[in-house]
Tab-separated table of C-alpha atoms in Angstrom:
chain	number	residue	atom	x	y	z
A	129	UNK	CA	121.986	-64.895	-5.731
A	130	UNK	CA	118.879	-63.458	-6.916
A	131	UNK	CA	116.746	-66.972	-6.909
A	132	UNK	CA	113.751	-66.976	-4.446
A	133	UNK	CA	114.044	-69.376	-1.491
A	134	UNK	CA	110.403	-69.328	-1.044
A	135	UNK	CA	109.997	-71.158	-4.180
A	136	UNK	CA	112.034	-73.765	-3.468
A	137	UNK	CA	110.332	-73.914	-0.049
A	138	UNK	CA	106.824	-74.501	-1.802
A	139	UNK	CA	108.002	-77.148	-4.459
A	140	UNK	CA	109.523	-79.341	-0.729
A	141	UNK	CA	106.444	-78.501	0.703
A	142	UNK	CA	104.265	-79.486	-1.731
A	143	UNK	CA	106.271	-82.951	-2.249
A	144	UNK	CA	105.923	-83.869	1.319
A	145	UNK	CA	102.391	-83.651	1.399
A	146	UNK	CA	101.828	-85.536	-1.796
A	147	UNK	CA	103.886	-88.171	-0.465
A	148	UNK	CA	102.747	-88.152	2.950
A	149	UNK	CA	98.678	-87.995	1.573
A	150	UNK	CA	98.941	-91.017	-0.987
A	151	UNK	CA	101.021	-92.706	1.895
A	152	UNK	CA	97.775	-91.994	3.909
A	153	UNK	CA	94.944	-92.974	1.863
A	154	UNK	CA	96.502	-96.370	0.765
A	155	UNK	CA	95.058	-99.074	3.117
A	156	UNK	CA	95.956	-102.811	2.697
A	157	UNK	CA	93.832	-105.150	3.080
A	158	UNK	CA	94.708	-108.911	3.740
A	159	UNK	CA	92.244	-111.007	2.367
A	160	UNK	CA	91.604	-114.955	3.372
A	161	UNK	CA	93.008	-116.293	0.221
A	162	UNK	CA	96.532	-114.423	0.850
A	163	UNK	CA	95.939	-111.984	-1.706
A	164	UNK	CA	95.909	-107.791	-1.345
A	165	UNK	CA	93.826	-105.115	-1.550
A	166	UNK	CA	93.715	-101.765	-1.308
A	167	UNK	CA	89.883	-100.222	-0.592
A	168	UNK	CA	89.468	-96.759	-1.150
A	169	UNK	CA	89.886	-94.729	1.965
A	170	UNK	CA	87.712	-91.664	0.871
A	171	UNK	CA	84.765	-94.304	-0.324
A	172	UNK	CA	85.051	-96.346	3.172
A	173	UNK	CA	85.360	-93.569	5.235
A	174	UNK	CA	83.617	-90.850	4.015
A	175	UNK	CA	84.441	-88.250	6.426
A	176	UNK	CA	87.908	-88.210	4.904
A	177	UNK	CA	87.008	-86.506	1.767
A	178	UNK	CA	87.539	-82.987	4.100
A	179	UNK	CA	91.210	-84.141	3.921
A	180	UNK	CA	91.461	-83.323	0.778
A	181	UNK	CA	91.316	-79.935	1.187
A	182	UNK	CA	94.788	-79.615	3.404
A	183	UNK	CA	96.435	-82.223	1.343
A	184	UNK	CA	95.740	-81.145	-2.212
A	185	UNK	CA	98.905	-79.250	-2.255
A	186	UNK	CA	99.206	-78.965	-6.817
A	187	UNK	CA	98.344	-75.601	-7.000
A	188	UNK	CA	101.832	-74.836	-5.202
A	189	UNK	CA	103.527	-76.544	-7.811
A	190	UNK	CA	101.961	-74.788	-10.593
A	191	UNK	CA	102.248	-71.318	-8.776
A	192	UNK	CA	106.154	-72.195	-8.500
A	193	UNK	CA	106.398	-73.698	-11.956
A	194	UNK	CA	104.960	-70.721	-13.472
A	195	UNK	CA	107.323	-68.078	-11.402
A	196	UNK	CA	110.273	-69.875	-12.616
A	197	UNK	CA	109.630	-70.582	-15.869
A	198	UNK	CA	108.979	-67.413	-16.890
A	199	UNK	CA	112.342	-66.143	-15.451
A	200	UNK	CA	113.838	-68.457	-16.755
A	201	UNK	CA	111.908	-68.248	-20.676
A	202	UNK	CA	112.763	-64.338	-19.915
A	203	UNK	CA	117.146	-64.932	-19.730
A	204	UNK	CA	117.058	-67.689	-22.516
A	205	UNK	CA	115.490	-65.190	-24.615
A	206	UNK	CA	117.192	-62.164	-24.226
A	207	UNK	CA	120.310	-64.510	-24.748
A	208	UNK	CA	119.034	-65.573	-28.414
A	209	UNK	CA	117.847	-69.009	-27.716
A	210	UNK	CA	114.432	-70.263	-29.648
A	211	UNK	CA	111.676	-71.777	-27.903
A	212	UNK	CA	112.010	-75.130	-29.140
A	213	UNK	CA	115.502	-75.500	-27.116
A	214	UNK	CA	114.408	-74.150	-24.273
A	215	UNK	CA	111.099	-76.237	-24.081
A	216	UNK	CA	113.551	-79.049	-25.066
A	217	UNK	CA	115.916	-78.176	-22.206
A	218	UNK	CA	113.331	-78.272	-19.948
A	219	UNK	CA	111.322	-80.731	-21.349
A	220	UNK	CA	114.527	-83.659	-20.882
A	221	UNK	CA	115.126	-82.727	-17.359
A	222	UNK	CA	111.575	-84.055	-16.730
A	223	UNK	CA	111.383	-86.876	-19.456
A	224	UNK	CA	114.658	-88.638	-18.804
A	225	UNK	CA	114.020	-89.399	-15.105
A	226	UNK	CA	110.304	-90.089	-15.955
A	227	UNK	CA	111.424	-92.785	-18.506
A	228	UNK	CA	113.549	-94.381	-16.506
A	229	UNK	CA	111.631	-94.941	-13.868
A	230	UNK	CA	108.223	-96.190	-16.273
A	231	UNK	CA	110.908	-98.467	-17.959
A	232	UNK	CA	111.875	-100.200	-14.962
A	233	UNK	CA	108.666	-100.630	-13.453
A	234	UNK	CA	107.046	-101.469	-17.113
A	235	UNK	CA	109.826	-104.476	-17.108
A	236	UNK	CA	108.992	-105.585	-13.483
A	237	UNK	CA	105.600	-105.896	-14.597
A	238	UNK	CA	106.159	-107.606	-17.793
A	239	UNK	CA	108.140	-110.621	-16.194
A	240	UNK	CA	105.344	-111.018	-13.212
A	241	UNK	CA	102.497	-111.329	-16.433
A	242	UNK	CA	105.315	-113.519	-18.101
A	243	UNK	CA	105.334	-115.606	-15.374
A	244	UNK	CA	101.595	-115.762	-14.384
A	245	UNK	CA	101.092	-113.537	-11.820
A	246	UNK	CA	97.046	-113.103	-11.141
A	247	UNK	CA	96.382	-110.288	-13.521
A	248	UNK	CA	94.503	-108.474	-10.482
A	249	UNK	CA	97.498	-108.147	-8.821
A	250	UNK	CA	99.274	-106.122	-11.415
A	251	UNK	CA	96.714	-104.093	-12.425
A	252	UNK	CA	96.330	-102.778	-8.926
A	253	UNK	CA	100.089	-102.576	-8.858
A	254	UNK	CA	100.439	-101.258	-12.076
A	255	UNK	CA	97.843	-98.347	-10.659
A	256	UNK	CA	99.955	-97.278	-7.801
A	257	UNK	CA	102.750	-96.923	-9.267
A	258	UNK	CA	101.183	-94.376	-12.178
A	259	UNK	CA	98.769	-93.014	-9.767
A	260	UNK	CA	101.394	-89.277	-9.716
A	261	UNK	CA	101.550	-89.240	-13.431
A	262	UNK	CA	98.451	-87.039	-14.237
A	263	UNK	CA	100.377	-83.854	-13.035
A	264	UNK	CA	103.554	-84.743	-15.435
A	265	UNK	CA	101.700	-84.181	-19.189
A	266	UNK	CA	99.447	-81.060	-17.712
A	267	UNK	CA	103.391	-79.810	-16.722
A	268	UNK	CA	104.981	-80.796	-19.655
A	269	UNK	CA	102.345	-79.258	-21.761
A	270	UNK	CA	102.445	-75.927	-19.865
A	271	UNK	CA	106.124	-75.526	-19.971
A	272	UNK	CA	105.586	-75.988	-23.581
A	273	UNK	CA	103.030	-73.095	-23.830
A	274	UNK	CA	105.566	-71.305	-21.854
A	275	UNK	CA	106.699	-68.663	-24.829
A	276	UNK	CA	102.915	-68.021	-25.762
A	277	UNK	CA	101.702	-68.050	-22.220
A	278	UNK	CA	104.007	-65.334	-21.474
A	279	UNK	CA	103.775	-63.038	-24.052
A	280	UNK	CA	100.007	-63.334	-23.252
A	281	UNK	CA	101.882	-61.896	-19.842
A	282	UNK	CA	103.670	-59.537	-21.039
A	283	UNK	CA	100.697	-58.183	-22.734
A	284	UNK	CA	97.375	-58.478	-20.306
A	285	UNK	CA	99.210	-59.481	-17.146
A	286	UNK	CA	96.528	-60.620	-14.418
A	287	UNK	CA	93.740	-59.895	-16.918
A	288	UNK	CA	95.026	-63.592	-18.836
A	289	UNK	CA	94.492	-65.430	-15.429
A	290	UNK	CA	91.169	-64.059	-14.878
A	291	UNK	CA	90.080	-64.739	-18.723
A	292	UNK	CA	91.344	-68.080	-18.476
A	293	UNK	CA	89.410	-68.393	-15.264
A	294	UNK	CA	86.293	-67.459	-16.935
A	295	UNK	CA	86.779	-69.950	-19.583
A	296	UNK	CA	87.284	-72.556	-16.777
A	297	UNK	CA	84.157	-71.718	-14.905
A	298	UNK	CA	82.416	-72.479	-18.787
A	299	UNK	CA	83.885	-75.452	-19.181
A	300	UNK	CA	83.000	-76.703	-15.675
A	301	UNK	CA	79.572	-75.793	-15.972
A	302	UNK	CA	78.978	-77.687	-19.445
A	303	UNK	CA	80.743	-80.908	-18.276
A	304	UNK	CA	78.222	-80.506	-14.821
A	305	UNK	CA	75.528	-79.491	-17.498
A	306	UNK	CA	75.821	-82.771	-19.556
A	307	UNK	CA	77.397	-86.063	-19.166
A	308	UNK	CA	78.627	-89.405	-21.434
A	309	UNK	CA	81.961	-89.322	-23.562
A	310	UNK	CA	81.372	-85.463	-24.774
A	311	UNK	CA	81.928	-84.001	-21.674
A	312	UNK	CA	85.182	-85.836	-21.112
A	313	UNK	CA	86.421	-84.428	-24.095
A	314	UNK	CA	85.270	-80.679	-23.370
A	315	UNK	CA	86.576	-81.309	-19.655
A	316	UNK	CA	90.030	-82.505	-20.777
A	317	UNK	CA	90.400	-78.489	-21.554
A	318	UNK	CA	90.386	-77.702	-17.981
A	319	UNK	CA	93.599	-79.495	-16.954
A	320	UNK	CA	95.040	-76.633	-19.020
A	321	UNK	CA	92.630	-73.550	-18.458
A	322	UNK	CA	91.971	-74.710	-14.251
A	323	UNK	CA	96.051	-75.119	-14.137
A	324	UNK	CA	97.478	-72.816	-16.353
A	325	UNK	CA	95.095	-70.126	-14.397
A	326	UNK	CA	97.488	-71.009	-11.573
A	327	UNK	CA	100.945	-70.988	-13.602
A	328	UNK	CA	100.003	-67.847	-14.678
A	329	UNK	CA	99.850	-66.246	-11.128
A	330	UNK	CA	102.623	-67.433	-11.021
A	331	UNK	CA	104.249	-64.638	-14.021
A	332	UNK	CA	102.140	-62.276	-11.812
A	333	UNK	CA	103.633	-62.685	-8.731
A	334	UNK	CA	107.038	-62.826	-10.264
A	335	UNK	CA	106.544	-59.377	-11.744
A	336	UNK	CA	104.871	-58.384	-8.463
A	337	UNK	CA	101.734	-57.638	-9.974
A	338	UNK	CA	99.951	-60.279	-7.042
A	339	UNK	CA	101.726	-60.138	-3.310
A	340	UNK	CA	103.233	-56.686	-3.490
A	341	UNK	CA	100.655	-56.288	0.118
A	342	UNK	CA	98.543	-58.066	2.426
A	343	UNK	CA	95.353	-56.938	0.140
A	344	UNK	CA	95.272	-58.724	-3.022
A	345	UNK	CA	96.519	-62.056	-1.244
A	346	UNK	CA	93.922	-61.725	1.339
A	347	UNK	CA	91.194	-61.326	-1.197
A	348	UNK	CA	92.183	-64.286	-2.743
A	349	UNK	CA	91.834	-66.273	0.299
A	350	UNK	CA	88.529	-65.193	1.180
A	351	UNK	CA	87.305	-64.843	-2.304
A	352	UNK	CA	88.076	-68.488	-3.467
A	353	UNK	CA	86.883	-69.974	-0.216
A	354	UNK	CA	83.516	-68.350	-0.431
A	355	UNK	CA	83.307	-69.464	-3.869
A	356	UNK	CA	84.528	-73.037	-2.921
A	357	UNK	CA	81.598	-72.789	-0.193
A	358	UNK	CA	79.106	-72.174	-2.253
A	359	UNK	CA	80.392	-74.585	-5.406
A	360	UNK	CA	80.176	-77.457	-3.029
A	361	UNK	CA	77.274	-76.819	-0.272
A	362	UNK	CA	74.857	-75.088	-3.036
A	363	UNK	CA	76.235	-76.168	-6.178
A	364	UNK	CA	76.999	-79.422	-7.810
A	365	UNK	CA	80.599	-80.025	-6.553
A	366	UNK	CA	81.674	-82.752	-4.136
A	367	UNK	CA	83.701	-81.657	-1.388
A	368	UNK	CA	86.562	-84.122	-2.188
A	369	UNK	CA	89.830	-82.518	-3.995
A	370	UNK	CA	90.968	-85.566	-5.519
A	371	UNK	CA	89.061	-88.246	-7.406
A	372	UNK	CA	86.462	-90.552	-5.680
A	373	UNK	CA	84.907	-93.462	-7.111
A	374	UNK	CA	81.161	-93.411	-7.845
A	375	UNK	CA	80.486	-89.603	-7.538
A	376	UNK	CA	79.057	-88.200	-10.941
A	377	UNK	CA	81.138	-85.025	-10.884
A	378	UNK	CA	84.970	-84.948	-9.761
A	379	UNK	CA	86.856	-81.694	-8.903
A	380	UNK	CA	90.081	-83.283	-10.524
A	381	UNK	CA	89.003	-85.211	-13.347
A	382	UNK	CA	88.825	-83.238	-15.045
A	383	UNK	CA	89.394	-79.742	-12.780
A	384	UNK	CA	86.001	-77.681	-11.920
A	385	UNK	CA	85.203	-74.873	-11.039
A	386	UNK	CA	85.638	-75.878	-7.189
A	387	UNK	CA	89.049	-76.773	-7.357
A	388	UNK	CA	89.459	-73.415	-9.270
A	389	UNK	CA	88.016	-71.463	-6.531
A	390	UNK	CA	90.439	-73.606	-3.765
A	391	UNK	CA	93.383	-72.799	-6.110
A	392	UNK	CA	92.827	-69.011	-5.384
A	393	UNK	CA	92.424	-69.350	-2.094
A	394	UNK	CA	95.607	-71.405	-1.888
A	395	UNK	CA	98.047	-69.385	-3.660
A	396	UNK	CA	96.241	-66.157	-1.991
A	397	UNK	CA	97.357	-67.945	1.387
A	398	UNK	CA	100.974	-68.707	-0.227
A	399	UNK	CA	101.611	-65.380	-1.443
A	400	UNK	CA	100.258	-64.075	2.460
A	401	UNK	CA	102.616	-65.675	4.417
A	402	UNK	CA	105.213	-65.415	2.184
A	403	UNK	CA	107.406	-62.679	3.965
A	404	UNK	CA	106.991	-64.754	7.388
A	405	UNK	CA	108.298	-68.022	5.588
A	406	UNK	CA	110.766	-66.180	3.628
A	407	UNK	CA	112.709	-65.258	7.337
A	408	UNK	CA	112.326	-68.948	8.544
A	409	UNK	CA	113.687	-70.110	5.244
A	410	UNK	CA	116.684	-67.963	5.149
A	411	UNK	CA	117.818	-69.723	8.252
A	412	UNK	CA	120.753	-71.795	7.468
A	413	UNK	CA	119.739	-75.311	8.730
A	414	UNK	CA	116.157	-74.606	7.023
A	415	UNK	CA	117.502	-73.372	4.245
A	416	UNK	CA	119.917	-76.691	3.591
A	417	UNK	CA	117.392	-79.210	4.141
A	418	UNK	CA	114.583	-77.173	1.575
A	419	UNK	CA	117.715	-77.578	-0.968
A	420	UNK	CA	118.578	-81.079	-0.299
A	421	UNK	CA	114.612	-81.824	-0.567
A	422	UNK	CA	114.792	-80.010	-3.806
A	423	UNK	CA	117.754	-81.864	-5.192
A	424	UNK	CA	115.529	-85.089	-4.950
A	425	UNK	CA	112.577	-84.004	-5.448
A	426	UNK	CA	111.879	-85.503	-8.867
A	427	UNK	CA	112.961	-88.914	-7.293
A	428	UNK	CA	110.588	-88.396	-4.164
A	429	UNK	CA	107.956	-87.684	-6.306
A	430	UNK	CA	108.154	-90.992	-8.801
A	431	UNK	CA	108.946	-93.451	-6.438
A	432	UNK	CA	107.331	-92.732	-3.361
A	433	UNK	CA	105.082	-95.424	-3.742
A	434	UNK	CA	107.585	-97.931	-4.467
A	435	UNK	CA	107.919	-98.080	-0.722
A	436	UNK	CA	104.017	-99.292	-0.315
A	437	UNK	CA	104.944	-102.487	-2.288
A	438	UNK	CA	108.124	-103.114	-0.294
A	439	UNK	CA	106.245	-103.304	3.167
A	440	UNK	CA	102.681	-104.530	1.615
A	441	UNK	CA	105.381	-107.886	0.548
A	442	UNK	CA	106.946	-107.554	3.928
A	443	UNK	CA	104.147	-107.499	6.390
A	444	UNK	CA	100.724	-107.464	4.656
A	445	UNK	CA	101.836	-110.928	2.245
A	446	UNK	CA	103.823	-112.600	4.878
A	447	UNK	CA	100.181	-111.957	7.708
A	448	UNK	CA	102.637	-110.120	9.812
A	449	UNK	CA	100.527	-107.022	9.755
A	450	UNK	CA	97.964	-106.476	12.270
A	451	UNK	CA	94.934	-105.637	10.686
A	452	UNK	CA	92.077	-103.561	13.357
A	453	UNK	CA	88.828	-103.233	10.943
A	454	UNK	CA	89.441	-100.558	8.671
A	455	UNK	CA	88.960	-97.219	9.622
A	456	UNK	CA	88.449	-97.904	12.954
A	457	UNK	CA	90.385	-96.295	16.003
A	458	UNK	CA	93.066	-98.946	15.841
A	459	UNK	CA	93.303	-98.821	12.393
A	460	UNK	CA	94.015	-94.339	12.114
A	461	UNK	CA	96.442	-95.296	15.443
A	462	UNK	CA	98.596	-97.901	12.803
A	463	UNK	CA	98.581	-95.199	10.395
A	464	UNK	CA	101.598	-93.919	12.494
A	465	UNK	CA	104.148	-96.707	12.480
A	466	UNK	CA	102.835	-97.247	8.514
A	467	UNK	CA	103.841	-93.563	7.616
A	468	UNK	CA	107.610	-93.365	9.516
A	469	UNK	CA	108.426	-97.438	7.904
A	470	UNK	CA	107.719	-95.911	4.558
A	471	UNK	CA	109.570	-92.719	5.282
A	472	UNK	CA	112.322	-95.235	6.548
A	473	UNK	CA	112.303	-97.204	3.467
A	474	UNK	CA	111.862	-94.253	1.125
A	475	UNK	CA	114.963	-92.629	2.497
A	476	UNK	CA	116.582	-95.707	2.039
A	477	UNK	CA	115.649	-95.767	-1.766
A	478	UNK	CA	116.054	-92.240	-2.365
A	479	UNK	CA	120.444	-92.536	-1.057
A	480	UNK	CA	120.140	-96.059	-3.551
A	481	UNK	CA	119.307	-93.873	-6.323
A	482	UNK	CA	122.112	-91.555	-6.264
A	483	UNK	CA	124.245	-93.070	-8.321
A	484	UNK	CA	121.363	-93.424	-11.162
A	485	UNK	CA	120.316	-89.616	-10.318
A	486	UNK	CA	123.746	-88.625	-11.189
A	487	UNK	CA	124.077	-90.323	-14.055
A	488	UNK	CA	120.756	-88.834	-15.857
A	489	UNK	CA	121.883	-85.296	-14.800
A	490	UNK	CA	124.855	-86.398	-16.843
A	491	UNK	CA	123.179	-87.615	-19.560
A	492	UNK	CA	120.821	-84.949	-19.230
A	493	UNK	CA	123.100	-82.325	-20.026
A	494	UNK	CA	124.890	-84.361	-22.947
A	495	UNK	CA	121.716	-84.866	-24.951
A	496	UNK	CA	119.744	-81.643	-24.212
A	497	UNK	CA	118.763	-79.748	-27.323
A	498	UNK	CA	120.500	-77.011	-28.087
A	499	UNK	CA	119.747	-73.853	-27.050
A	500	UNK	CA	119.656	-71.960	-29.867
A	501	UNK	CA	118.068	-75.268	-32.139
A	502	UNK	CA	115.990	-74.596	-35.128
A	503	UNK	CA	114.652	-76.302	-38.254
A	504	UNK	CA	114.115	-79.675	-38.669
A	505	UNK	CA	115.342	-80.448	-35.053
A	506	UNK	CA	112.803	-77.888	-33.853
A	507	UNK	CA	110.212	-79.678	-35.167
A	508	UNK	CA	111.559	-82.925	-33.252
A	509	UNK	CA	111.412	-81.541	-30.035
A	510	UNK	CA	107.698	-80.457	-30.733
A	511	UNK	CA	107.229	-83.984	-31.926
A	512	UNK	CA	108.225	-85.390	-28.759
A	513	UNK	CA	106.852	-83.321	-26.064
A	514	UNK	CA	102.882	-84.058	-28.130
A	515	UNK	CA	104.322	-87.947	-28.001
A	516	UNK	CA	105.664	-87.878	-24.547
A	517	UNK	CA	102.457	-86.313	-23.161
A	518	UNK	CA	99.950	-88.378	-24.820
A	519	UNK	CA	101.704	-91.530	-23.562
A	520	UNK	CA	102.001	-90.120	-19.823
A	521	UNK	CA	98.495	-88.718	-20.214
A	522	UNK	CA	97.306	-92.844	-21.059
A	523	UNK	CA	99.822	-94.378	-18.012
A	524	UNK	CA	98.016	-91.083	-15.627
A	525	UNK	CA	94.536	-92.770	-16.977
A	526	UNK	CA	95.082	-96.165	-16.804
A	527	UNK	CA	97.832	-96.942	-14.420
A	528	UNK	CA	101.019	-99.140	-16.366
A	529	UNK	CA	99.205	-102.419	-16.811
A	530	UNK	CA	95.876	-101.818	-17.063
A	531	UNK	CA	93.126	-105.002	-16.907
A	532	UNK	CA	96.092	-106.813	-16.191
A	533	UNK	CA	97.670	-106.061	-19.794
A	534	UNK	CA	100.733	-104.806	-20.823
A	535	UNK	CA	100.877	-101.126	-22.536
A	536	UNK	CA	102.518	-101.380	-25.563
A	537	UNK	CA	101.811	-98.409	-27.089
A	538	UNK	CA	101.910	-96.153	-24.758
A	539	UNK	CA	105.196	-97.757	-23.444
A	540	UNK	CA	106.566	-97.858	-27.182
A	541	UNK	CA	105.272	-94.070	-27.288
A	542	UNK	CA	106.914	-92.650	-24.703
A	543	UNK	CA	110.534	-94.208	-25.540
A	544	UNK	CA	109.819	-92.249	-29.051
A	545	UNK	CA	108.604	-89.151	-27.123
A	546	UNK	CA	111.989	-89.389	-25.400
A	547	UNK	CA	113.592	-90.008	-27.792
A	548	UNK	CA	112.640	-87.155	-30.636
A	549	UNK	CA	113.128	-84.945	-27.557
A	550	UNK	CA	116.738	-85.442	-27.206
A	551	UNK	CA	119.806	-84.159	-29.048
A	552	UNK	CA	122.868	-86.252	-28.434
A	553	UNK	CA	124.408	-83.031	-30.591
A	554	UNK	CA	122.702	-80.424	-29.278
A	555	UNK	CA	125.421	-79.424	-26.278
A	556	UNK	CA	128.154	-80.353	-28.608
A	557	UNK	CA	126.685	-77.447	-31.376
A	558	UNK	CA	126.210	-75.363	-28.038
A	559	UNK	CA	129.976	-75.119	-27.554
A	560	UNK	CA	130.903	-74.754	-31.363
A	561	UNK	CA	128.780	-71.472	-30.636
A	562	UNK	CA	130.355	-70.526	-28.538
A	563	UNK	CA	133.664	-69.893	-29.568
A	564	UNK	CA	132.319	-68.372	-32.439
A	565	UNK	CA	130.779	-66.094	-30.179
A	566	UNK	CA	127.635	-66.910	-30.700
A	567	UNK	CA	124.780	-65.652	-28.011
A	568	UNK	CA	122.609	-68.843	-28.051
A	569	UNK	CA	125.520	-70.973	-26.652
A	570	UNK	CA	125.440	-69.062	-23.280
A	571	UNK	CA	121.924	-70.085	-21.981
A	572	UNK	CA	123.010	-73.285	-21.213
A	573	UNK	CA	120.549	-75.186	-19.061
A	574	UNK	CA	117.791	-73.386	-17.960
């Protein structure tokens, strides 16, 4: 009774417009020879780069992330469960769908190279279908850090965020400062600093130390938009919020200090109109349809471009596709029929998936760790959340068949990831708890 519908609200929200922007920015291309391609919209067209800014919607789901986690971190605890089950808990809810999904595609794509499909092909394929995955290890990683990050809460509240900021704006500036394989690796530490900043607003506004008024929020806004200004018209920074070939800095790979500064502006704009979207949400009919958006939400958000392939075979293989030059008029006006078929065809997919959806909540909740685990199967679930991130971290880099090749390793690493994670005995030790009374057996899943 006591869960925030405005949450929920921002975690539908912020699926939509993921779904609805990569929907956007893929273009097909027909070429003479029969084969497809997909130019980059943001290279083509320029212009659309200022897109970016309405639909790079992350920060959302780290701002939520963060205010439920650390409720949730906060009852497992004070109902003697460990961290490694509840990172476990947590960490399967996100893994077992994620697998699933990699597997299946990772099998399509090893019969088309098995059969001699033009390497090309599945590479670009192989891309699109990974091209979501660089938010899942940042996630997974951060709900790991969850019982450090918060007792860094606990202790400094909204002076961590602002630390961790500072230490963001350092690493931006030495990855802008210098270049070659170096500053990848010192950059890498921003997907945790320039995100967890973000996750841990979102403690903040849980304990109402951000959003209580109008002020604080509003000086966010303003704050990170003059400092977004200023990063991209007099500093370094391209304007683009997601990743755009040939540009010698990127404000997403890793994050800088740009997409930093938009962050704060966005979750100062979240936590604004909060009480406004609070009222609209607690209408019944608005309310149902943020739930039933949040019930497949992990589902929208791995196979929404599933439908791309479906009508690229359809009307873009077949010639059946009219193709105006790109990015003219008559191409933005086909953008229209393009987005509602693949909302037609991902609705479709989503109600064929219900049947496998309820079957990995089941198994879900049979091989969850336990809450309460320790030991030697503590140090498994550690095992396999490093495992399981490194291998989504390679799929978020290099899409599942990269050059045309199949992943092995990474494919291989993530089945072990999954596997380490999971504890086929882990609800079964749950229940022996409990009728010995034991507290750990009544977190449950959290």
């Amino acid at each position: 009774m006591n869960r925030d519908r405005y949450v929920d609200f921002l975690r539908a929200w912020a699926i939509l417009l993921v779904v609805a922007g990569h929907w956007l920015i893929t273009g097909l291309v027909r070429l003479p020879d029969g084969t497809i391609r997909a130019p980059e919209l943001l290279v083509a067209v320029p212009w659309t780069q200022w897109l970016t800014l309405g639909f790079q919607i992350m920060p959302l789901f780290f701002l939520a992330g963060g205010y439920a986690a650390g409720g949730s971190w906060e009852r497992a605890r004070a109902a003697g469960g460990t961290a490694a089950g509840w990172v476990g808990q947590r960490a399967i809810r996100l893994l077992l769908p994620t697998a699933v999904y990699s597997g299946l595609v990772l099998a399509a794509l090893g019969i088309c190279l098995a059969v001699g499909v033009d390497p090309g092909t599945i590479a670009l394929v192989g891309w699109a279908m990974a091209m979501q995955f660089w938010f899942l290890p940042v996630y997974l990683l951060l709900s790991a850090l969850t019982p450090v990050l918060y007792a860094l809460h606990r202790r400094g509240g909204l002076v961590v965020p602002v630390v961790g900021g500072v230490g963001a704006l350092g690493v931006s500036w030495l990855v802008a400062a210098t270049s070659g394989a170096g500053a990848g690796v010192v950059g890498a530490v921003n997907y945790l600093l320039v995100w967890g900043v973000v996750y841990q607003l979102g403690f903040c506004w849980r304990d109402r130390l951000v959003g209580r008024g109008p002020v604080v929020p509003a000086g966010m806004v303003a704050g990170g938009g003059v400092a977004f200004a200023l990063l991209v018209g007099v500093g370094p920074f391209p304007v683009s919020l997601i990743l755009v070939s040939g540009e010698e800095l990127s404000n997403t790979t890793p994050p800088s200090a740009a997409m930093l500064a938009w962050a704060v502006a966005q979750v100062g704009l979240a936590l604004l109109v909060a009480p406004l979207v609070r009222r609209v949400v607690g209408r019944a009919g608005v309310g149902r349809a943020v739930r039933g958006l949040g019930a497949v939400s992990m589902t929208l958000y791995l196979w929404h471009m599933l439908p791309v392939l479906v009508v690229a075979a359809a009307f873009y293989l077949t010639g059946l596709a009219p193709q105006p030059p790109y990015g003219s008029t008559g191409w933005w006006l086909l953008r229209v029929p393009w987005l509602v078929l693949l909302g037609l065809v991902l609705g479709l997919l989503v109600r064929a998936l219900r049947p496998l959806e309820r079957r990995l909540a089941l198994t879900a909740a049979r091989v969850r760790p336990g809450a309460g685990v320790r030991g030697p199967g503590a140090w498994r679930v550690w095992a396999g959340v490093v495992v399981s991130a490194w291998a989504l971290a390679y799929f978020a880099g290099h899409g599942f068949a990269y050059e045309g090749r199949f992943p092995g390793a990474a494919a291989v690493g993530l089945a072990v990831g999954v596997a380490l994670v999971a504890d086929p005995g882990g609800c079964r030790q749950e229940r022996g708890d409990e009728k010995n009374g034991g507290r750990a057996a009544r977190v449950g899943a959290v």
